[in-house]
Amino acid sequence: MAIAEWRKQLELGEVSARELVDQKLSRIAEVENSLHAFLVVTADRARAEADRIDEARAAGEVLPPLAGIPLAIKDNLCTKGVKTTCSSRMLKNFVPPYESTVTERLWKSGAVLLGKTNLDEFAMGSSTETSAFGATSNPWNLKMVPGGSSGGSAAAVASGECLASLGSDTGGSIRQPASFCGVVGLKPTYGRVSRWGLVAFASSLDQVGPFANTVADAAEVLQVIAGADHRDSTCLEAPVPNYIEALSQPVTGLRIGLIKECFDQQGLSSAVKDSVMNAASHLQKLGIELVEVSCPRFNDGIATYYVIAPSEASANLARYDGVKYGYRSEDKDSLLSMTARSRAEGFGSEVQRRILIGTYALSAGYVDAYYKKAQQVRTLIRRDFDNAFQKVDLLLTPTSPSTAFASGAHLNDPLSMYISDLLTIPANLAGLPAISLPCGFDEKGLPIGVQLIANVLDESRLLQVSHQYEQTAKVMSRRPSAELIP
Amino acid sequence: MQGSESTWEAVIGLETHVQLGTDSKIFTSASTAFGDQPNTHIDPVVCGLPGTLPVLNQKVLEYAVKAAMALNLKIAEHSKFDRKQYFYPDLPKNYQISQYDEPIAEDGWIDVEVAEKGKDTYVKKIGIERLHMEEDAGKLVHAGSDRLAGSTHSLVDYNRAGVALAEIVSKPDLRTGREAAEYASEIRRIMRYLGVSDGNMQEGSLRCDVNISVRRGPEEPFGTKVEIKNMNSFSAIQKACEYEIKRQIKAYEQGEAVVQETRLWDEGKQTTKSMRSKEGSSDYRYFPDPDLGPIEVNAELRDRWRAALPELPASKRKRYVEDFGLSAYDARVLTDELAMASYFEAVVAAGSDVKSASNWITGDLAAYINANKLSFAELVFSPKDLAEMIQMIIKGQISGKIAKEILPELLANGGSPKKLVETKGLGMISDTKEITLIVEELLKSHPDEVQAFRGGKKKLLGFFVGQLMKKTGGKADPKLANQILNKKLNQ
């Protein structure tokens, strides 16, 4: 059931906020053992908040739009008084004394925190397997990964543990797990949503966005979290349009570009390709014109990303030194060994790998060949998109070259893991909004996602086309059933 | 002459860190107050907690740009912040937000007046390479011993972390310790004139690092550069340079190499000592800080800030000599502090004689200000009142001696000197009749002395003058009193 319908039921008194929260908590209790989407469930806080909302409603107060809506939050978003671990041993006991802007806005809108969700350590990964606190399973098939890095948030929505959730997307960390879990995942324009309180991975790429069952639900969440924030200099001042009203605007006559380079991928599975092409045909039936476009530098995205993101990460993660907060090694031989051991023991191997890559890419003698060159390619990729948007309103690609892969399949082969984000990374490099929508299933019954990319700040258009596709194509007739989860 | 000290030339450049005196830190609203309990002026941004972001304090930008303008630097329309990466516990994020290849301002100069006892004073134009903004680090306190060497653990105080700094890098245009000290002192004076820093060296709000090398003559290539730190006064800068110049020349003349290193000035021993060698230059892995957008200073802002700049010390010094006819020395003393210069100008504007104003201000008033640790801006004795007092002396209404007598009260309580003189009845007796009467009475009461004087003991005039002053409480106009005494005694 969509958020709007729950809101109606809550308003009519057909269900109380407390009942809704209890329903979700019992669903969590039912599936968490096999799923492990959550790192912590804030049951007491959720119940207390729901009671407070019910009392306010009974007292006749006018309640904000998300009053009583239970949400899950990726555990790299700071929540005041609630542990925020980034799935890292380093921050195992870190309790932030401040609230992230996005969650602050959600709580002000009446949303209820159910818990914090699992992720790849510091959001570095595409399978949620690098979490220091255990992997998350895919609700459609427990032997499969949910994608990553926001795997917990995606799985929680897909399995019905919450109505919607927040994730963060640096190279596809919202869209790829959305695709693997058969839910809607939206990465807004860089700067549309404040990063204050989002633990940084790669600051020029990170962006917070929603996971939801429907496009309309994603729009509801975006509506609340988007907008200027004086605590984040990179947050845009542009006014926030009404995304919910935009959903039903006509789509006839719009032009969508199919990025040629994406469909020529070697690793693209035929099931994914067919499903995505079907989705494109469906859009055509809605009166949208399909055009083939070329973004020659599109496939250079992954190489560019794996220089820029680790470079920024190597600096962003330098603060974890065992001095001020977080994990400190028992090693007390010297300052240097204390810091080095704290980092060696506190960070997992994927995080260490990226810190090493980034440190190397920024080192004297290499910075020109790697970091600066990558920035130049990034500009070229952005230019490709600019050119494409001269001709079309949106771009269409598969979200990921494959459906969810088996747990452990790529864990010891970082490069094959990185390929999973091949199609999502370019939108991050260009700062563009992009969405992943369920568009079908493969032969194993695993969901497939189609990605739509819009021009800067054109989230309305993205949501509008996505909504109308979703409402007419009706591909999500199936849900991961409780039986699937033993 | 090769090998003799006289042909050697020192090449000196200064890196000056000026703490910009904004109330809050460069990237957050935490206070910049100095000297409070450790870790009381911190917040999540200062401590580099995960998820926090820096936002540039616009006042810091304004102060930095004004400072740059006063140093004749070219202001960049676009500049940016970079991350300078190194691990040290006083640096909360383990990177310092600084400016690397696109500083806010480049390529300027200042005129420095170099004055030294026994040498001619001269003005030298010193080039300035750049000015950039950055955040200060915290402080480590080593515990368990008096010295770092024996300490068992270290404590970190982040109160200073995130305080805004302007780093000003001079060109290697300085040649002597005195020039280096005068340059640093002029930088401090300019910053204080602008009100962008208190320039307090003891509290570390102005810190200078010296880069110094020697060569056998102006045409020779630069020698190996040594960096000196830890100088807490201008005189320490001068002495450290002078010591280092001698040390390096001696090394070369004895056929030894000068090592590229950082040395610390030891104020107690008056020497420099090696701190660490700088053989391989550190790799700070600079890259643009993605959390902070480009820094834009548009023409409108530039014009507004430029228009708000005060007259700077060099210009004042010049004007005081050329327009007021003051000596270079007086001009220098009067302009050292903006508050003193402003006071002086206000006294002159109130109609006072320039030289007298200068004498009173640099003499008695400055002594009072120093003794009471005040600023001229806080003085209750107004420039108008000082001008009035000076006028009274010139017009002969009071003597200089009386002026000095009433000054303490005026400095303490303020008010009109004229009124004070009236209330106290201290006005000078310059009425011929009145003095004549007193003189006649005086002569009557000292017949023996009068006789002796008239008999040739002319020295007794001093006795009569003394008696007259005693009788009038020092108020008799001395010129008139002498005249009348002479006349009456010689009758």
CSV table of N, CA, C and O in Angstrom, one decimal, chain B residues 107-202:
chain,number,residue,atom,x,y,z
B,107,ASP,N,50.9,38.5,-5.6
B,107,ASP,CA,51.7,39.5,-6.2
B,107,ASP,C,51.5,40.9,-5.7
B,107,ASP,O,50.8,41.7,-6.4
B,108,GLY,N,52.0,41.2,-4.5
B,108,GLY,CA,51.8,42.5,-3.9
B,108,GLY,C,53.1,43.0,-3.4
B,108,GLY,O,54.2,42.5,-3.7
B,109,TRP,N,53.1,44.1,-2.6
B,109,TRP,CA,54.3,44.7,-2.0
B,109,TRP,C,53.9,45.6,-0.9
B,109,TRP,O,52.7,46.1,-0.8
B,110,ILE,N,54.8,45.9,0.0
B,110,ILE,CA,54.6,47.0,1.0
B,110,ILE,C,56.0,47.7,1.1
B,110,ILE,O,57.0,47.2,0.9
B,111,ASP,N,55.8,49.0,1.5
B,111,ASP,CA,57.0,49.8,1.8
B,111,ASP,C,57.3,49.7,3.3
B,111,ASP,O,56.5,49.9,4.1
B,112,VAL,N,58.5,49.3,3.5
B,112,VAL,CA,58.9,49.1,4.9
B,112,VAL,C,60.0,50.1,5.3
B,112,VAL,O,61.0,50.3,4.6
B,113,GLU,N,59.8,50.8,6.4
B,113,GLU,CA,60.8,51.8,6.9
B,113,GLU,C,61.8,51.0,7.8
B,113,GLU,O,61.3,50.4,8.8
B,114,VAL,N,63.0,51.1,7.5
B,114,VAL,CA,64.0,50.3,8.3
B,114,VAL,C,64.8,51.3,9.1
B,114,VAL,O,65.6,52.1,8.5
B,115,ALA,N,64.7,51.3,10.4
B,115,ALA,CA,65.4,52.3,11.2
B,115,ALA,C,66.2,51.5,12.2
B,115,ALA,O,65.7,50.5,12.9
B,116,GLU,N,67.5,51.8,12.4
B,116,GLU,CA,68.3,51.1,13.3
B,116,GLU,C,69.3,52.1,13.9
B,116,GLU,O,69.8,53.0,13.2
B,117,LYS,N,69.5,52.0,15.2
B,117,LYS,CA,70.4,52.9,16.0
B,117,LYS,C,71.7,53.0,15.3
B,117,LYS,O,72.3,52.0,14.9
B,118,GLY,N,72.1,54.3,15.0
B,118,GLY,CA,73.5,54.5,14.5
B,118,GLY,C,73.5,54.3,13.0
B,118,GLY,O,74.6,54.3,12.4
B,119,LYS,N,72.4,54.0,12.3
B,119,LYS,CA,72.4,53.8,10.9
B,119,LYS,C,71.3,54.7,10.3
B,119,LYS,O,70.3,55.1,10.9
B,120,ASP,N,71.5,55.0,9.0
B,120,ASP,CA,70.5,55.8,8.3
B,120,ASP,C,69.2,55.0,8.1
B,120,ASP,O,69.2,53.9,7.8
B,121,THR,N,68.1,55.7,8.4
B,121,THR,CA,66.8,55.1,8.2
B,121,THR,C,66.5,55.1,6.7
B,121,THR,O,66.8,56.1,6.0
B,122,TYR,N,66.0,54.0,6.1
B,122,TYR,CA,65.6,54.0,4.7
B,122,TYR,C,64.3,53.2,4.5
B,122,TYR,O,63.9,52.5,5.4
B,123,VAL,N,63.7,53.5,3.4
B,123,VAL,CA,62.4,52.8,3.1
B,123,VAL,C,62.8,51.8,2.0
B,123,VAL,O,63.4,52.1,1.0
B,124,LYS,N,62.3,50.5,2.2
B,124,LYS,CA,62.5,49.4,1.2
B,124,LYS,C,61.2,48.8,0.8
B,124,LYS,O,60.4,48.5,1.6
B,125,LYS,N,61.1,48.6,-0.5
B,125,LYS,CA,59.9,48.0,-1.0
B,125,LYS,C,60.1,46.4,-1.0
B,125,LYS,O,61.0,45.9,-1.6
B,126,ILE,N,59.2,45.8,-0.2
B,126,ILE,CA,59.3,44.3,-0.1
B,126,ILE,C,58.2,43.6,-0.8
B,126,ILE,O,57.0,44.0,-0.6
B,127,GLY,N,58.5,42.7,-1.7
B,127,GLY,CA,57.5,42.0,-2.5
B,127,GLY,C,56.8,41.0,-1.7
B,127,GLY,O,57.3,40.4,-0.8
B,128,ILE,N,55.5,40.8,-2.0
B,128,ILE,CA,54.7,39.8,-1.3
B,128,ILE,C,54.2,38.8,-2.4
B,128,ILE,O,53.5,39.2,-3.3
B,129,GLU,N,54.5,37.6,-2.2
B,129,GLU,CA,54.2,36.5,-3.1
B,129,GLU,C,52.7,36.3,-3.2
B,129,GLU,O,52.1,36.2,-4.2
B,130,ARG,N,52.1,36.0,-2.0
B,130,ARG,CA,50.7,35.6,-1.9
B,130,ARG,C,50.2,35.7,-0.5
B,130,ARG,O,50.9,35.8,0.5
B,131,LEU,N,48.8,35.7,-0.5
B,131,LEU,CA,48.1,35.6,0.8
B,131,LEU,C,47.1,34.5,0.6
B,131,LEU,O,46.4,34.6,-0.4
B,132,HIS,N,47.0,33.6,1.5
B,132,HIS,CA,45.9,32.6,1.4
B,132,HIS,C,45.2,32.4,2.7
B,132,HIS,O,45.8,32.7,3.8
B,133,MET,N,44.0,31.9,2.7
B,133,MET,CA,43.2,31.6,3.9
B,133,MET,C,43.4,30.1,4.2
B,133,MET,O,43.6,29.2,3.3
B,134,GLU,N,43.4,29.8,5.5
B,134,GLU,CA,43.5,28.4,5.9
B,134,GLU,C,43.0,28.3,7.4
B,134,GLU,O,42.8,29.3,8.0
B,135,GLU,N,42.8,27.1,7.8
B,135,GLU,CA,42.4,26.9,9.2
B,135,GLU,C,43.6,26.6,10.1
B,135,GLU,O,44.5,25.9,9.7
B,136,ASP,N,43.5,27.1,11.3
B,136,ASP,CA,44.6,26.8,12.3
B,136,ASP,C,44.4,25.3,12.8
B,136,ASP,O,43.3,24.8,12.7
B,137,ALA,N,45.4,24.8,13.4
B,137,ALA,CA,45.3,23.5,14.1
B,137,ALA,C,45.1,23.7,15.6
B,137,ALA,O,45.2,24.8,16.1
B,138,GLY,N,44.9,22.6,16.3
B,138,GLY,CA,44.7,22.6,17.7
B,138,GLY,C,46.1,22.6,18.3
B,138,GLY,O,47.1,22.9,17.7
B,139,LYS,N,46.2,22.3,19.6
B,139,LYS,CA,47.5,22.3,20.3
B,139,LYS,C,47.6,21.0,21.1
B,139,LYS,O,46.7,20.5,21.7
B,140,LEU,N,48.8,20.5,21.1
B,140,LEU,CA,49.1,19.3,21.9
B,140,LEU,C,49.8,19.8,23.2
B,140,LEU,O,50.6,20.6,23.2
B,141,VAL,N,49.3,19.2,24.3
B,141,VAL,CA,49.9,19.4,25.6
B,141,VAL,C,50.5,18.1,26.1
B,141,VAL,O,49.8,17.1,26.2
B,142,HIS,N,51.9,18.1,26.2
B,142,HIS,CA,52.5,16.9,26.6
B,142,HIS,C,52.5,16.8,28.1
B,142,HIS,O,52.9,17.7,28.8
B,143,ALA,N,52.1,15.6,28.6
B,143,ALA,CA,51.9,15.5,30.0
B,143,ALA,C,52.8,14.4,30.6
B,143,ALA,O,53.3,13.5,29.8
B,144,GLY,N,53.0,14.4,31.9
B,144,GLY,CA,53.8,13.4,32.5
B,144,GLY,C,55.2,13.8,32.7
B,144,GLY,O,56.0,13.1,33.3
B,145,SER,N,55.6,15.0,32.1
B,145,SER,CA,57.0,15.5,32.2
B,145,SER,C,57.0,16.9,31.8
B,145,SER,O,56.1,17.4,31.1
B,146,ASP,N,58.0,17.7,32.1
B,146,ASP,CA,58.1,19.1,31.7
B,146,ASP,C,58.5,19.2,30.2
B,146,ASP,O,58.2,20.2,29.6
B,147,ARG,N,59.0,18.1,29.7
B,147,ARG,CA,59.5,18.2,28.3
B,147,ARG,C,58.9,17.1,27.5
B,147,ARG,O,58.4,16.1,28.0
B,148,LEU,N,58.8,17.3,26.2
B,148,LEU,CA,58.2,16.4,25.3
B,148,LEU,C,59.0,15.0,25.5
B,148,LEU,O,58.4,14.0,25.5
B,149,ALA,N,60.3,15.1,25.6
B,149,ALA,CA,61.1,13.9,25.6
B,149,ALA,C,60.7,12.9,26.7
B,149,ALA,O,60.6,11.7,26.4
B,150,GLY,N,60.4,13.4,27.9
B,150,GLY,CA,60.0,12.4,28.9
B,150,GLY,C,58.5,12.2,29.2
B,150,GLY,O,58.1,11.5,30.1
B,151,SER,N,57.7,12.8,28.3
B,151,SER,CA,56.3,12.8,28.6
B,151,SER,C,55.7,11.4,28.4
B,151,SER,O,56.2,10.7,27.5
B,152,THR,N,54.7,11.1,29.1
B,152,THR,CA,54.1,9.8,29.1
B,152,THR,C,52.9,9.7,28.1
B,152,THR,O,52.6,8.7,27.6
B,153,HIS,N,52.2,10.9,28.0
B,153,HIS,CA,51.1,10.9,27.1
B,153,HIS,C,50.9,12.4,26.7
B,153,HIS,O,51.5,13.3,27.3
B,154,SER,N,50.0,12.6,25.7
B,154,SER,CA,49.8,13.9,25.2
B,154,SER,C,48.3,14.2,25.2
B,154,SER,O,47.5,13.3,25.0
B,155,LEU,N,47.9,15.4,25.5
B,155,LEU,CA,46.5,15.8,25.5
B,155,LEU,C,46.3,16.8,24.4
B,155,LEU,O,47.2,17.5,24.0
B,156,VAL,N,45.1,16.8,23.8
B,156,VAL,CA,44.8,17.6,22.6
B,156,VAL,C,43.8,18.7,23.0
B,156,VAL,O,42.8,18.3,23.6
B,157,ASP,N,44.1,19.9,22.7
B,157,ASP,CA,43.1,21.0,22.9
B,157,ASP,C,42.7,21.6,21.6
B,157,ASP,O,43.6,22.1,20.8
B,158,TYR,N,41.5,21.4,21.2
B,158,TYR,CA,41.0,21.9,19.9
B,158,TYR,C,40.4,23.3,19.9
B,158,TYR,O,39.8,23.7,18.9
B,159,ASN,N,40.6,24.0,21.0
B,159,ASN,CA,40.1,25.4,21.0
B,159,ASN,C,40.6,26.2,19.8
B,159,ASN,O,39.8,27.0,19.2
B,160,ARG,N,41.9,26.1,19.5
B,160,ARG,CA,42.4,26.9,18.4
B,160,ARG,C,42.1,26.3,17.0
B,160,ARG,O,42.2,26.9,16.0
B,161,ALA,N,41.8,25.0,17.0
B,161,ALA,CA,41.5,24.3,15.7
B,161,ALA,C,40.4,25.0,14.9
B,161,ALA,O,39.3,25.2,15.5
B,162,GLY,N,40.6,25.4,13.7
B,162,GLY,CA,39.6,26.0,12.9
B,162,GLY,C,39.5,27.5,13.0
B,162,GLY,O,38.7,28.2,12.4
B,163,VAL,N,40.4,28.1,13.8
B,163,VAL,CA,40.5,29.6,13.8
B,163,VAL,C,41.1,30.0,12.4
B,163,VAL,O,42.0,29.4,11.9
B,164,ALA,N,40.6,31.1,11.9
B,164,ALA,CA,41.0,31.5,10.6
B,164,ALA,C,42.4,32.1,10.5
B,164,ALA,O,42.7,32.9,11.4
B,165,LEU,N,43.1,31.7,9.6
B,165,LEU,CA,44.5,32.2,9.4
B,165,LEU,C,44.6,32.8,8.0
B,165,LEU,O,44.0,32.3,7.0
B,166,ALA,N,45.4,33.9,7.9
B,166,ALA,CA,45.8,34.4,6.6
B,166,ALA,C,47.3,34.1,6.6
B,166,ALA,O,48.0,34.6,7.5
B,167,GLU,N,47.8,33.4,5.6
B,167,GLU,CA,49.2,33.1,5.5
B,167,GLU,C,49.7,34.1,4.5
B,167,GLU,O,49.3,34.1,3.3
B,168,ILE,N,50.7,34.9,4.9
B,168,ILE,CA,51.3,35.9,4.0
B,168,ILE,C,52.7,35.5,3.7
B,168,ILE,O,53.5,35.4,4.6
B,169,VAL,N,53.0,35.3,2.4
B,169,VAL,CA,54.4,34.9,2.1
B,169,VAL,C,55.1,36.0,1.4
B,169,VAL,O,54.7,36.5,0.3
B,170,SER,N,56.2,36.4,1.9
B,170,SER,CA,57.0,37.5,1.3
B,170,SER,C,57.9,36.9,0.2
B,170,SER,O,58.1,35.7,0.2
B,171,LYS,N,58.3,37.8,-0.7
B,171,LYS,CA,59.3,37.4,-1.7
B,171,LYS,C,60.7,37.4,-0.9
B,171,LYS,O,60.8,38.0,0.1
B,172,PRO,N,61.7,36.7,-1.4
B,172,PRO,CA,63.0,36.7,-0.7
B,172,PRO,C,63.7,38.0,-0.9
B,172,PRO,O,64.8,38.1,-1.3
B,173,ASP,N,63.1,39.1,-0.5
B,173,ASP,CA,63.6,40.5,-0.7
B,173,ASP,C,64.3,41.0,0.5
B,173,ASP,O,64.9,42.1,0.4
B,174,LEU,N,64.3,40.3,1.6
B,174,LEU,CA,64.9,40.9,2.9
B,174,LEU,C,66.3,40.5,2.9
B,174,LEU,O,66.7,39.4,2.5
B,175,ARG,N,67.2,41.4,3.4
B,175,ARG,CA,68.6,41.1,3.4
B,175,ARG,C,69.3,41.1,4.8
B,175,ARG,O,70.4,40.6,5.0
B,176,THR,N,68.6,41.6,5.8
B,176,THR,CA,69.2,41.7,7.2
B,176,THR,C,68.1,41.3,8.2
B,176,THR,O,66.9,41.3,7.9
B,177,GLY,N,68.6,40.9,9.4
B,177,GLY,CA,67.6,40.6,10.5
B,177,GLY,C,66.8,41.8,10.8
B,177,GLY,O,65.6,41.7,11.1
B,178,ARG,N,67.3,43.0,10.7
B,178,ARG,CA,66.6,44.2,11.0
B,178,ARG,C,65.4,44.4,10.0
B,178,ARG,O,64.3,44.7,10.3
B,179,GLU,N,65.8,44.2,8.7
B,179,GLU,CA,64.7,44.3,7.7
B,179,GLU,C,63.6,43.3,7.9
B,179,GLU,O,62.4,43.6,7.8
B,180,ALA,N,64.0,42.1,8.3
B,180,ALA,CA,63.0,41.1,8.6
B,180,ALA,C,62.1,41.5,9.7
B,180,ALA,O,60.9,41.3,9.6
B,181,ALA,N,62.7,42.0,10.8
B,181,ALA,CA,61.9,42.4,11.9
B,181,ALA,C,61.0,43.6,11.6
B,181,ALA,O,59.8,43.6,12.0
B,182,GLU,N,61.5,44.5,10.8
B,182,GLU,CA,60.7,45.7,10.4
B,182,GLU,C,59.6,45.3,9.5
B,182,GLU,O,58.5,45.8,9.6
B,183,TYR,N,59.9,44.4,8.6
B,183,TYR,CA,58.8,43.9,7.7
B,183,TYR,C,57.7,43.2,8.5
B,183,TYR,O,56.5,43.5,8.4
B,184,ALA,N,58.1,42.3,9.5
B,184,ALA,CA,57.0,41.7,10.3
B,184,ALA,C,56.3,42.7,11.1
B,184,ALA,O,55.0,42.6,11.2
B,185,SER,N,57.0,43.7,11.6
B,185,SER,CA,56.3,44.7,12.4
B,185,SER,C,55.3,45.5,11.6
B,185,SER,O,54.3,45.9,12.0
B,186,GLU,N,55.7,45.8,10.3
B,186,GLU,CA,54.8,46.5,9.4
B,186,GLU,C,53.6,45.7,9.1
B,186,GLU,O,52.5,46.2,9.0
B,187,ILE,N,53.8,44.4,8.9
B,187,ILE,CA,52.6,43.5,8.6
B,187,ILE,C,51.7,43.6,9.8
B,187,ILE,O,50.5,43.8,9.6
B,188,ARG,N,52.2,43.5,11.0
B,188,ARG,CA,51.4,43.5,12.2
B,188,ARG,C,50.6,44.9,12.3
B,188,ARG,O,49.5,44.9,12.5
B,189,ARG,N,51.4,45.9,12.0
B,189,ARG,CA,50.8,47.3,12.1
B,189,ARG,C,49.6,47.4,11.1
B,189,ARG,O,48.6,47.9,11.5
B,190,ILE,N,49.9,46.9,9.9
B,190,ILE,CA,48.8,47.0,8.9
B,190,ILE,C,47.6,46.2,9.3
B,190,ILE,O,46.4,46.7,9.2
B,191,MET,N,47.8,45.0,9.8
B,191,MET,CA,46.7,44.1,10.2
B,191,MET,C,45.9,44.8,11.3
B,191,MET,O,44.7,44.8,11.4
B,192,ARG,N,46.6,45.5,12.3
B,192,ARG,CA,46.0,46.1,13.4
B,192,ARG,C,45.2,47.4,12.9
B,192,ARG,O,44.1,47.7,13.3
B,193,TYR,N,45.8,48.1,11.9
B,193,TYR,CA,45.1,49.3,11.3
B,193,TYR,C,43.8,48.8,10.7
B,193,TYR,O,42.8,49.5,10.8
B,194,LEU,N,43.8,47.7,10.0
B,194,LEU,CA,42.6,47.2,9.4
B,194,LEU,C,41.6,46.6,10.3
B,194,LEU,O,40.4,46.4,10.0
B,195,GLY,N,42.1,46.3,11.5
B,195,GLY,CA,41.2,45.7,12.5
B,195,GLY,C,40.9,44.2,12.2
B,195,GLY,O,39.9,43.7,12.7
B,196,VAL,N,41.8,43.6,11.4
B,196,VAL,CA,41.5,42.2,11.0
B,196,VAL,C,42.2,41.2,12.0
B,196,VAL,O,42.0,40.0,11.9
B,197,SER,N,43.2,41.7,12.8
B,197,SER,CA,43.9,40.9,13.7
B,197,SER,C,44.4,41.7,14.8
B,197,SER,O,44.8,42.9,14.6
B,198,ASP,N,44.5,41.1,16.0
B,198,ASP,CA,45.2,41.9,17.1
B,198,ASP,C,46.7,41.7,17.0
B,198,ASP,O,47.5,42.4,17.7
B,199,GLY,N,47.2,40.8,16.2
B,199,GLY,CA,48.6,40.6,16.0
B,199,GLY,C,49.4,40.3,17.2
B,199,GLY,O,50.6,40.6,17.3
B,200,ASN,N,48.8,39.7,18.2
B,200,ASN,CA,49.4,39.4,19.5
B,200,ASN,C,50.4,38.2,19.3
B,200,ASN,O,50.0,37.1,19.2
B,201,MET,N,51.7,38.5,19.4
B,201,MET,CA,52.7,37.4,19.1
B,201,MET,C,52.7,36.5,20.3
B,201,MET,O,53.0,35.3,20.1
B,202,GLN,N,52.5,37.0,21.5
B,202,GLN,CA,52.6,36.1,22.7
B,202,GLN,C,51.5,35.1,22.7
B,202,GLN,O,51.7,33.9,23.0
